mmCIF file of N, CA and C in Angstrom:
data_model
loop_
_atom_site.group_PDB
_atom_site.id
_atom_site.type_symbol
_atom_site.label_atom_id
_atom_site.label_comp_id
_atom_site.label_asym_id
_atom_site.label_seq_id
_atom_site.Cartn_x
_atom_site.Cartn_y
_atom_site.Cartn_z
ATOM 1 N N UNK A 1 -23.236 35.813 15.439
ATOM 2 C CA UNK A 1 -23.576 34.401 15.417
ATOM 3 C C UNK A 1 -23.212 33.786 14.282
ATOM 4 N N UNK A 2 -23.517 33.913 13.302
ATOM 5 C CA UNK A 2 -23.256 33.291 11.931
ATOM 6 C C UNK A 2 -21.769 33.191 11.836
ATOM 7 N N UNK A 3 -20.953 34.043 12.196
ATOM 8 C CA UNK A 3 -19.362 34.040 12.290
ATOM 9 C C UNK A 3 -18.867 32.994 13.097
ATOM 10 N N UNK A 4 -19.449 32.965 14.138
ATOM 11 C CA UNK A 4 -19.181 31.847 15.324
ATOM 12 C C UNK A 4 -19.479 30.622 14.578
ATOM 13 N N UNK A 5 -20.567 30.257 14.077
ATOM 14 C CA UNK A 5 -21.103 28.947 13.439
ATOM 15 C C UNK A 5 -20.039 28.569 12.631
ATOM 16 N N UNK A 6 -19.589 29.604 11.668
ATOM 17 C CA UNK A 6 -18.888 29.229 10.566
ATOM 18 C C UNK A 6 -17.323 28.894 11.070
ATOM 19 N N UNK A 7 -16.955 29.501 12.190
ATOM 20 C CA UNK A 7 -15.856 29.100 12.764
ATOM 21 C C UNK A 7 -15.781 27.700 13.509
ATOM 22 N N UNK A 8 -17.079 27.551 14.275
ATOM 23 C CA UNK A 8 -17.137 26.390 14.972
ATOM 24 C C UNK A 8 -17.168 24.952 14.225
ATOM 25 N N UNK A 9 -18.016 25.152 13.069
ATOM 26 C CA UNK A 9 -18.384 23.838 12.325
ATOM 27 C C UNK A 9 -16.815 23.224 12.118
ATOM 28 N N UNK A 10 -16.068 23.812 11.357
ATOM 29 C CA UNK A 10 -14.865 23.016 11.040
ATOM 30 C C UNK A 10 -14.373 22.258 12.134
ATOM 31 N N UNK A 11 -14.155 23.110 13.366
ATOM 32 C CA UNK A 11 -13.625 22.325 14.632
ATOM 33 C C UNK A 11 -14.632 21.177 14.919
ATOM 34 N N UNK A 12 -15.699 21.208 14.816
ATOM 35 C CA UNK A 12 -16.574 20.101 15.306
ATOM 36 C C UNK A 12 -16.367 18.953 14.356
ATOM 37 N N UNK A 13 -16.336 19.354 12.831
ATOM 38 C CA UNK A 13 -16.434 18.215 12.057
ATOM 39 C C UNK A 13 -14.796 17.613 12.117
ATOM 40 N N UNK A 14 -13.897 18.356 12.459
ATOM 41 C CA UNK A 14 -12.533 17.600 12.791
ATOM 42 C C UNK A 14 -12.701 16.731 13.921
ATOM 43 N N UNK A 15 -13.227 17.276 14.985
ATOM 44 C CA UNK A 15 -13.210 16.382 16.211
ATOM 45 C C UNK A 15 -14.176 15.124 15.942
ATOM 46 N N UNK A 16 -14.729 14.841 15.080
ATOM 47 C CA UNK A 16 -15.805 13.783 14.754
ATOM 48 C C UNK A 16 -15.005 12.867 13.652
ATOM 49 N N UNK A 17 -14.011 13.339 13.193
ATOM 50 C CA UNK A 17 -13.288 12.705 11.922
ATOM 51 C C UNK A 17 -12.958 11.287 12.289
ATOM 52 N N UNK A 18 -13.261 10.251 11.692
ATOM 53 C CA UNK A 18 -12.908 8.808 11.813
ATOM 54 C C UNK A 18 -11.341 8.820 11.869
ATOM 55 N N UNK A 19 -10.726 8.071 12.693
ATOM 56 C CA UNK A 19 -9.301 7.770 12.634
ATOM 57 C C UNK A 19 -8.989 6.498 11.817
ATOM 58 N N UNK A 20 -8.306 6.548 10.749
ATOM 59 C CA UNK A 20 -8.016 5.473 9.974
ATOM 60 C C UNK A 20 -6.899 4.778 10.693
ATOM 61 N N UNK A 21 -6.056 5.283 11.214
ATOM 62 C CA UNK A 21 -4.844 4.668 11.626
ATOM 63 C C UNK A 21 -5.143 3.189 12.420
ATOM 64 N N UNK A 22 -4.497 2.343 12.153
ATOM 65 C CA UNK A 22 -4.611 0.899 12.912
ATOM 66 C C UNK A 22 -5.827 -0.044 12.224
ATOM 67 N N UNK A 23 -6.419 0.665 10.954
ATOM 68 C CA UNK A 23 -7.595 0.021 10.375
ATOM 69 C C UNK A 23 -6.637 -0.769 9.162
ATOM 70 N N UNK A 24 -6.527 -1.919 8.931
ATOM 71 C CA UNK A 24 -5.971 -2.564 7.822
ATOM 72 C C UNK A 24 -7.039 -2.810 6.746
ATOM 73 N N UNK A 25 -6.566 -2.860 5.623
ATOM 74 C CA UNK A 25 -7.231 -3.229 4.294
ATOM 75 C C UNK A 25 -7.439 -4.675 4.093
ATOM 76 N N UNK A 26 -8.075 -5.195 3.327
ATOM 77 C CA UNK A 26 -8.057 -6.568 3.149
ATOM 78 C C UNK A 26 -6.759 -7.037 2.445
ATOM 79 N N UNK A 27 -6.489 -6.214 1.407
ATOM 80 C CA UNK A 27 -5.223 -6.576 0.825
ATOM 81 C C UNK A 27 -4.020 -6.633 1.988
ATOM 82 N N UNK A 28 -3.943 -5.568 2.777
ATOM 83 C CA UNK A 28 -2.925 -5.723 4.024
ATOM 84 C C UNK A 28 -3.000 -6.934 4.903
ATOM 85 N N UNK A 29 -3.984 -7.554 5.175
ATOM 86 C CA UNK A 29 -4.477 -8.440 5.769
ATOM 87 C C UNK A 29 -3.902 -9.740 5.022
ATOM 88 N N UNK A 30 -4.357 -9.927 3.773
ATOM 89 C CA UNK A 30 -3.762 -11.009 3.161
ATOM 90 C C UNK A 30 -2.059 -11.132 2.952
ATOM 91 N N UNK A 31 -1.749 -9.816 2.542
ATOM 92 C CA UNK A 31 -0.217 -9.803 2.535
ATOM 93 C C UNK A 31 0.275 -10.346 3.815
ATOM 94 N N UNK A 32 -0.198 -9.811 4.940
ATOM 95 C CA UNK A 32 0.262 -10.361 6.282
ATOM 96 C C UNK A 32 0.331 -11.785 6.419
ATOM 97 N N UNK A 33 -0.748 -12.419 5.937
ATOM 98 C CA UNK A 33 -0.993 -13.827 6.068
ATOM 99 C C UNK A 33 0.038 -14.492 5.158
ATOM 100 N N UNK A 34 0.183 -13.980 4.168
ATOM 101 C CA UNK A 34 1.027 -14.664 2.931
ATOM 102 C C UNK A 34 2.363 -14.622 3.330
ATOM 103 N N UNK A 35 2.950 -13.514 4.036
ATOM 104 C CA UNK A 35 4.121 -13.499 4.658
ATOM 105 C C UNK A 35 4.423 -14.470 5.555
ATOM 106 N N UNK A 36 3.444 -14.577 6.403
ATOM 107 C CA UNK A 36 3.610 -15.703 7.609
ATOM 108 C C UNK A 36 3.461 -16.959 7.033
ATOM 109 N N UNK A 37 2.770 -17.158 6.158
ATOM 110 C CA UNK A 37 2.503 -18.473 5.561
ATOM 111 C C UNK A 37 4.127 -18.940 4.747
ATOM 112 N N UNK A 38 4.488 -18.047 4.140
ATOM 113 C CA UNK A 38 5.812 -18.276 3.590
ATOM 114 C C UNK A 38 6.909 -18.701 4.538
ATOM 115 N N UNK A 39 6.807 -17.942 5.617
ATOM 116 C CA UNK A 39 7.905 -18.253 6.778
ATOM 117 C C UNK A 39 7.817 -19.457 7.243
ATOM 118 N N UNK A 40 6.440 -19.978 7.437
ATOM 119 C CA UNK A 40 6.075 -21.231 8.119
ATOM 120 C C UNK A 40 6.702 -22.222 7.097
ATOM 121 N N UNK A 41 6.360 -22.150 5.825
ATOM 122 C CA UNK A 41 6.522 -23.209 4.811
ATOM 123 C C UNK A 41 8.012 -23.162 4.657
ATOM 124 N N UNK A 42 8.977 -22.380 4.717
ATOM 125 C CA UNK A 42 10.382 -22.209 4.673
ATOM 126 C C UNK A 42 10.693 -22.894 5.830
ATOM 127 N N UNK A 43 10.373 -22.740 7.005
ATOM 128 C CA UNK A 43 10.800 -23.658 8.102
ATOM 129 C C UNK A 43 10.413 -24.940 8.089
ATOM 130 N N UNK A 44 9.396 -25.332 7.606
ATOM 131 C CA UNK A 44 9.032 -26.851 7.449
ATOM 132 C C UNK A 44 9.866 -27.535 6.520
ATOM 133 N N UNK A 45 10.127 -26.642 5.274
ATOM 134 C CA UNK A 45 10.945 -27.165 4.197
ATOM 135 C C UNK A 45 12.227 -27.380 4.534
ATOM 136 N N UNK A 46 13.013 -26.573 5.519
ATOM 137 C CA UNK A 46 14.220 -26.781 5.922
ATOM 138 C C UNK A 46 14.500 -27.938 6.764
ATOM 139 N N UNK A 47 13.468 -28.623 7.041
ATOM 140 C CA UNK A 47 13.950 -29.958 7.934
ATOM 141 C C UNK A 47 14.199 -31.205 7.003
ATOM 142 N N UNK A 48 14.928 -31.845 7.792
ATOM 143 C CA UNK A 48 15.476 -33.258 6.831
ATOM 144 C C UNK A 48 15.013 -34.107 7.893
ATOM 145 N N UNK A 49 14.855 -35.405 7.373
ATOM 146 C CA UNK A 49 14.557 -36.647 8.276
ATOM 147 C C UNK A 49 15.773 -37.514 7.842
ATOM 148 N N UNK A 50 15.912 -38.347 8.884
ATOM 149 C CA UNK A 50 16.986 -39.585 8.872
ATOM 150 C C UNK A 50 16.752 -40.119 10.060
ATOM 151 N N UNK A 51 17.520 -41.231 10.514
ATOM 152 C CA UNK A 51 17.211 -42.134 11.453
ATOM 153 C C UNK A 51 17.420 -41.636 12.833
ATOM 154 N N UNK A 52 17.657 -40.481 12.995
ATOM 155 C CA UNK A 52 17.623 -39.561 14.303
ATOM 156 C C UNK A 52 16.384 -38.614 14.464
ATOM 157 N N UNK A 53 15.644 -38.653 13.355
ATOM 158 C CA UNK A 53 14.427 -37.646 13.594
ATOM 159 C C UNK A 53 13.172 -38.242 13.202
ATOM 160 N N UNK A 54 11.930 -37.667 13.449
ATOM 161 C CA UNK A 54 10.897 -38.141 13.121
ATOM 162 C C UNK A 54 10.108 -37.379 12.150
ATOM 163 N N UNK A 55 9.321 -37.846 11.483
ATOM 164 C CA UNK A 55 8.357 -37.025 10.412
ATOM 165 C C UNK A 55 7.133 -37.009 11.280
ATOM 166 N N UNK A 56 6.528 -35.727 10.820
ATOM 167 C CA UNK A 56 5.263 -35.322 11.546
ATOM 168 C C UNK A 56 4.435 -34.542 10.794
ATOM 169 N N UNK A 57 3.258 -34.093 10.867
ATOM 170 C CA UNK A 57 2.330 -33.348 10.203
ATOM 171 C C UNK A 57 1.506 -32.393 11.280
ATOM 172 N N UNK A 58 1.075 -31.384 10.802
ATOM 173 C CA UNK A 58 0.192 -30.431 11.609
ATOM 174 C C UNK A 58 -0.812 -29.961 10.625
ATOM 175 N N UNK A 59 -1.958 -29.512 11.381
ATOM 176 C CA UNK A 59 -3.177 -28.975 10.471
ATOM 177 C C UNK A 59 -2.721 -27.353 10.209
ATOM 178 N N UNK A 60 -2.868 -27.138 8.968
ATOM 179 C CA UNK A 60 -2.291 -25.854 8.487
ATOM 180 C C UNK A 60 -3.516 -25.145 7.721
ATOM 181 N N UNK A 61 -3.805 -23.866 8.197
ATOM 182 C CA UNK A 61 -4.827 -22.959 7.638
ATOM 183 C C UNK A 61 -5.976 -23.231 8.362
ATOM 184 N N UNK A 62 -6.931 -22.205 8.127
ATOM 185 C CA UNK A 62 -8.382 -22.407 8.751
ATOM 186 C C UNK A 62 -9.530 -22.033 7.590
ATOM 187 N N UNK A 63 -10.012 -23.089 7.343
ATOM 188 C CA UNK A 63 -11.143 -23.143 6.451
ATOM 189 C C UNK A 63 -12.319 -22.284 6.986
ATOM 190 N N UNK A 64 -13.095 -21.495 6.366
ATOM 191 C CA UNK A 64 -14.220 -20.777 6.834
ATOM 192 C C UNK A 64 -15.426 -21.632 7.314
ATOM 193 N N UNK A 65 -15.507 -22.674 7.030
ATOM 194 C CA UNK A 65 -16.367 -23.848 7.265
ATOM 195 C C UNK A 65 -16.026 -24.422 8.410
ATOM 196 N N UNK A 66 -14.725 -24.256 9.057
ATOM 197 C CA UNK A 66 -14.066 -25.175 9.995
ATOM 198 C C UNK A 66 -12.966 -26.166 9.296
ATOM 199 N N UNK A 67 -12.192 -26.632 10.202
ATOM 200 C CA UNK A 67 -11.062 -27.355 9.780
ATOM 201 C C UNK A 67 -9.929 -26.768 9.046
ATOM 202 N N UNK A 68 -8.824 -27.650 8.687
ATOM 203 C CA UNK A 68 -7.772 -26.867 7.939
ATOM 204 C C UNK A 68 -7.913 -27.112 6.609
ATOM 205 N N UNK A 69 -7.021 -26.077 5.965
ATOM 206 C CA UNK A 69 -6.926 -26.153 4.598
ATOM 207 C C UNK A 69 -6.101 -27.265 3.969
ATOM 208 N N UNK A 70 -5.043 -27.670 4.896
ATOM 209 C CA UNK A 70 -4.374 -28.783 4.495
ATOM 210 C C UNK A 70 -3.397 -29.204 5.614
ATOM 211 N N UNK A 71 -2.374 -29.940 5.380
ATOM 212 C CA UNK A 71 -1.513 -30.590 6.365
ATOM 213 C C UNK A 71 0.109 -30.164 6.207
ATOM 214 N N UNK A 72 0.762 -29.766 7.017
ATOM 215 C CA UNK A 72 1.967 -29.503 6.752
ATOM 216 C C UNK A 72 2.945 -30.574 7.238
ATOM 217 N N UNK A 73 3.805 -31.036 6.388
ATOM 218 C CA UNK A 73 4.728 -32.171 6.686
ATOM 219 C C UNK A 73 5.923 -31.778 7.127
ATOM 220 N N UNK A 74 6.664 -32.114 8.038
ATOM 221 C CA UNK A 74 8.041 -31.831 8.493
ATOM 222 C C UNK A 74 8.829 -32.781 9.435
ATOM 223 N N UNK A 75 9.761 -32.555 9.600
ATOM 224 C CA UNK A 75 10.648 -33.524 10.699
ATOM 225 C C UNK A 75 11.194 -32.802 11.976
ATOM 226 N N UNK A 76 11.417 -33.636 12.946
ATOM 227 C CA UNK A 76 11.840 -33.263 14.241
ATOM 228 C C UNK A 76 13.152 -32.619 14.240
ATOM 229 N N UNK A 77 13.958 -32.203 12.900
ATOM 230 C CA UNK A 77 15.082 -31.773 12.879
ATOM 231 C C UNK A 77 15.059 -30.131 12.940
ATOM 232 N N UNK A 78 13.990 -29.680 13.168
ATOM 233 C CA UNK A 78 13.850 -28.262 13.167
ATOM 234 C C UNK A 78 13.294 -27.958 14.480
ATOM 235 N N UNK A 79 13.146 -26.466 14.941
ATOM 236 C CA UNK A 79 12.656 -26.105 16.166
ATOM 237 C C UNK A 79 11.029 -26.323 16.080
ATOM 238 N N UNK A 80 10.577 -27.461 16.685
ATOM 239 C CA UNK A 80 9.143 -27.756 16.602
ATOM 240 C C UNK A 80 8.385 -26.726 17.390
ATOM 241 N N UNK A 81 8.765 -26.484 18.293
ATOM 242 C CA UNK A 81 7.885 -25.416 19.031
ATOM 243 C C UNK A 81 7.842 -24.131 18.489
ATOM 244 N N UNK A 82 8.818 -23.681 17.811
ATOM 245 C CA UNK A 82 8.534 -22.415 17.065
ATOM 246 C C UNK A 82 7.542 -22.560 15.979
ATOM 247 N N UNK A 83 7.764 -23.777 15.254
ATOM 248 C CA UNK A 83 6.807 -24.033 14.161
ATOM 249 C C UNK A 83 5.326 -24.101 14.619
ATOM 250 N N UNK A 84 5.188 -25.004 15.703
ATOM 251 C CA UNK A 84 3.899 -25.117 15.928
ATOM 252 C C UNK A 84 3.118 -23.705 16.741
ATOM 253 N N UNK A 85 4.023 -22.773 17.186
ATOM 254 C CA UNK A 85 3.623 -21.547 17.493
ATOM 255 C C UNK A 85 3.191 -20.609 16.341
ATOM 256 N N UNK A 86 4.141 -20.596 15.218
ATOM 257 C CA UNK A 86 3.736 -19.787 14.249
ATOM 258 C C UNK A 86 2.510 -20.560 13.466
ATOM 259 N N UNK A 87 2.315 -21.826 13.224
ATOM 260 C CA UNK A 87 1.135 -22.428 12.764
ATOM 261 C C UNK A 87 -0.189 -22.019 13.537
ATOM 262 N N UNK A 88 -0.101 -22.018 14.821
ATOM 263 C CA UNK A 88 -1.211 -21.585 15.669
ATOM 264 C C UNK A 88 -1.696 -20.174 15.346
ATOM 265 N N UNK A 89 -0.353 -19.334 15.332
ATOM 266 C CA UNK A 89 -0.557 -17.957 15.156
ATOM 267 C C UNK A 89 -1.426 -17.819 13.659
ATOM 268 N N UNK A 90 -0.637 -18.529 12.722
ATOM 269 C CA UNK A 90 -1.365 -18.312 11.278
ATOM 270 C C UNK A 90 -2.977 -18.992 11.237
ATOM 271 N N UNK A 91 -3.150 -19.916 11.779
ATOM 272 C CA UNK A 91 -4.353 -20.482 11.766
ATOM 273 C C UNK A 91 -5.575 -19.482 12.535
ATOM 274 N N UNK A 92 -5.126 -18.976 13.713
ATOM 275 C CA UNK A 92 -5.897 -17.985 14.260
ATOM 276 C C UNK A 92 -6.207 -16.669 13.394
ATOM 277 N N UNK A 93 -5.007 -16.347 12.851
ATOM 278 C CA UNK A 93 -5.077 -14.979 11.938
ATOM 279 C C UNK A 93 -5.778 -15.390 10.829
ATOM 280 N N UNK A 94 -5.913 -16.486 10.259
ATOM 281 C CA UNK A 94 -6.649 -16.950 8.818
ATOM 282 C C UNK A 94 -8.089 -16.801 9.415
ATOM 283 N N UNK A 95 -8.332 -17.476 10.728
ATOM 284 C CA UNK A 95 -9.875 -17.680 10.979
ATOM 285 C C UNK A 95 -10.334 -16.328 11.229
ATOM 286 N N UNK A 96 -9.604 -15.319 11.926
ATOM 287 C CA UNK A 96 -10.008 -13.795 11.892
ATOM 288 C C UNK A 96 -10.381 -13.311 10.591
ATOM 289 N N UNK A 97 -9.383 -13.629 9.833
ATOM 290 C CA UNK A 97 -9.486 -12.915 8.366
ATOM 291 C C UNK A 97 -10.720 -13.237 7.682
ATOM 292 N N UNK A 98 -11.072 -14.667 7.693
ATOM 293 C CA UNK A 98 -12.287 -15.071 7.083
ATOM 294 C C UNK A 98 -13.545 -14.507 7.785
ATOM 295 N N UNK A 99 -13.445 -14.353 9.142
ATOM 296 C CA UNK A 99 -14.689 -13.573 9.653
ATOM 297 C C UNK A 99 -14.746 -12.343 9.295
ATOM 298 N N UNK A 100 -13.849 -11.526 9.366
ATOM 299 C CA UNK A 100 -13.697 -10.213 9.123
ATOM 300 C C UNK A 100 -14.189 -9.587 7.739
ATOM 301 N N UNK A 101 -13.701 -10.318 6.750
ATOM 302 C CA UNK A 101 -13.877 -10.054 5.187
ATOM 303 C C UNK A 101 -14.829 -11.227 4.737
ATOM 304 N N UNK A 102 -15.616 -11.731 5.454
ATOM 305 C CA UNK A 102 -16.638 -12.742 4.999
ATOM 306 C C UNK A 102 -16.314 -13.796 4.123
ATOM 307 N N UNK A 103 -15.182 -14.290 4.221
ATOM 308 C CA UNK A 103 -14.631 -15.356 3.285
ATOM 309 C C UNK A 103 -15.397 -16.649 3.475
ATOM 310 N N UNK A 104 -15.753 -17.142 2.086
ATOM 311 C CA UNK A 104 -16.280 -18.489 2.121
ATOM 312 C C UNK A 104 -15.559 -19.461 1.107
ATOM 313 N N UNK A 105 -15.808 -20.751 1.581
ATOM 314 C CA UNK A 105 -15.121 -21.927 0.831
ATOM 315 C C UNK A 105 -16.063 -23.145 0.631
ATOM 316 N N UNK A 106 -15.448 -24.134 0.099
ATOM 317 C CA UNK A 106 -16.052 -25.304 0.208
ATOM 318 C C UNK A 106 -16.059 -25.968 1.485
ATOM 319 N N UNK A 107 -16.929 -26.629 1.943
ATOM 320 C CA UNK A 107 -16.860 -27.246 3.133
ATOM 321 C C UNK A 107 -16.296 -28.548 3.225
ATOM 322 N N UNK A 108 -15.636 -28.997 2.333
ATOM 323 C CA UNK A 108 -15.092 -30.301 2.290
ATOM 324 C C UNK A 108 -14.130 -30.614 3.245
ATOM 325 N N UNK A 109 -14.315 -31.665 3.791
ATOM 326 C CA UNK A 109 -13.311 -32.217 5.058
ATOM 327 C C UNK A 109 -12.030 -32.442 4.250
ATOM 328 N N UNK A 110 -10.737 -32.189 4.975
ATOM 329 C CA UNK A 110 -9.376 -32.469 4.379
ATOM 330 C C UNK A 110 -8.794 -33.349 5.230
ATOM 331 N N UNK A 111 -8.736 -34.574 4.812
ATOM 332 C CA UNK A 111 -8.327 -35.779 5.708
ATOM 333 C C UNK A 111 -6.595 -35.347 5.954
ATOM 334 N N UNK A 112 -6.500 -35.724 7.206
ATOM 335 C CA UNK A 112 -4.954 -35.962 7.476
ATOM 336 C C UNK A 112 -4.253 -37.044 6.781
ATOM 337 N N UNK A 113 -3.018 -36.985 6.564
ATOM 338 C CA UNK A 113 -2.145 -38.032 6.032
ATOM 339 C C UNK A 113 -2.704 -39.324 6.828
ATOM 340 N N UNK A 114 -2.655 -40.564 6.239
ATOM 341 C CA UNK A 114 -2.617 -41.822 6.838
ATOM 342 C C UNK A 114 -1.359 -42.041 7.677
ATOM 343 N N UNK A 115 -0.285 -41.589 7.041
ATOM 344 C CA UNK A 115 1.065 -41.707 7.633
ATOM 345 C C UNK A 115 1.980 -40.654 6.902
ATOM 346 N N UNK A 116 3.026 -40.506 7.623
ATOM 347 C CA UNK A 116 4.429 -39.859 6.981
ATOM 348 C C UNK A 116 5.651 -40.634 7.261
ATOM 349 N N UNK A 117 6.203 -40.456 5.926
ATOM 350 C CA UNK A 117 7.438 -41.309 5.902
ATOM 351 C C UNK A 117 8.650 -40.468 5.247
ATOM 352 N N UNK A 118 9.998 -41.207 5.616
ATOM 353 C CA UNK A 118 11.113 -40.527 5.013
ATOM 354 C C UNK A 118 11.470 -40.875 3.954
ATOM 355 N N UNK A 119 11.819 -40.118 2.652
ATOM 356 C CA UNK A 119 12.354 -40.684 1.361
ATOM 357 C C UNK A 119 13.169 -39.634 0.911
ATOM 358 N N UNK A 120 14.510 -39.936 0.772
ATOM 359 C CA UNK A 120 15.621 -39.136 0.343
ATOM 360 C C UNK A 120 16.020 -37.938 1.590
ATOM 361 N N UNK A 121 15.591 -38.281 2.817
ATOM 362 C CA UNK A 121 15.985 -37.016 3.643
ATOM 363 C C UNK A 121 14.794 -36.057 3.743
ATOM 364 N N UNK A 122 13.606 -36.377 3.258
ATOM 365 C CA UNK A 122 12.651 -35.479 3.185
ATOM 366 C C UNK A 122 11.300 -36.370 3.624
ATOM 367 N N UNK A 123 10.470 -35.503 4.586
ATOM 368 C CA UNK A 123 9.403 -36.332 4.730
ATOM 369 C C UNK A 123 8.234 -36.149 3.928
ATOM 370 N N UNK A 124 7.476 -37.262 3.481
ATOM 371 C CA UNK A 124 6.578 -37.408 2.498
ATOM 372 C C UNK A 124 5.156 -37.739 3.432
ATOM 373 N N UNK A 125 4.283 -37.120 2.958
ATOM 374 C CA UNK A 125 2.824 -37.477 3.361
ATOM 375 C C UNK A 125 2.220 -38.701 2.521
ATOM 376 N N UNK A 126 1.759 -39.585 3.207
ATOM 377 C CA UNK A 126 1.049 -40.835 2.525
ATOM 378 C C UNK A 126 -0.535 -40.519 2.921
ATOM 379 N N UNK A 127 -1.557 -40.248 1.583
ATOM 380 C CA UNK A 127 -2.846 -40.297 1.910
ATOM 381 C C UNK A 127 -3.475 -41.381 1.539
#
């Protein structure tokens, strides 16, 4: 009986072992957010404004208390649907990150730009 117990114990322990695959660390999650943020900022920065385009802005990021961290300024010279989809994905992932890791911040409201204007083929936010 004792031999059977010694033989079965490792099998039982192996069957109850937690599977760590698919579980990300805070560092992994932050790295994924940063990579997505860079992709979004590069897309927005590639936009140019002129007499045939319009300058716009979009809420960017998700503060733990609610609301965006900032506003991203861009022009309609880029694929707006792609930008909006990426920003939506980023905002949702950052909100999930905040909850998952217990992130906190100030709860100050970040005001959107009063207007956006085109200067030297670049959209500029005016606060």
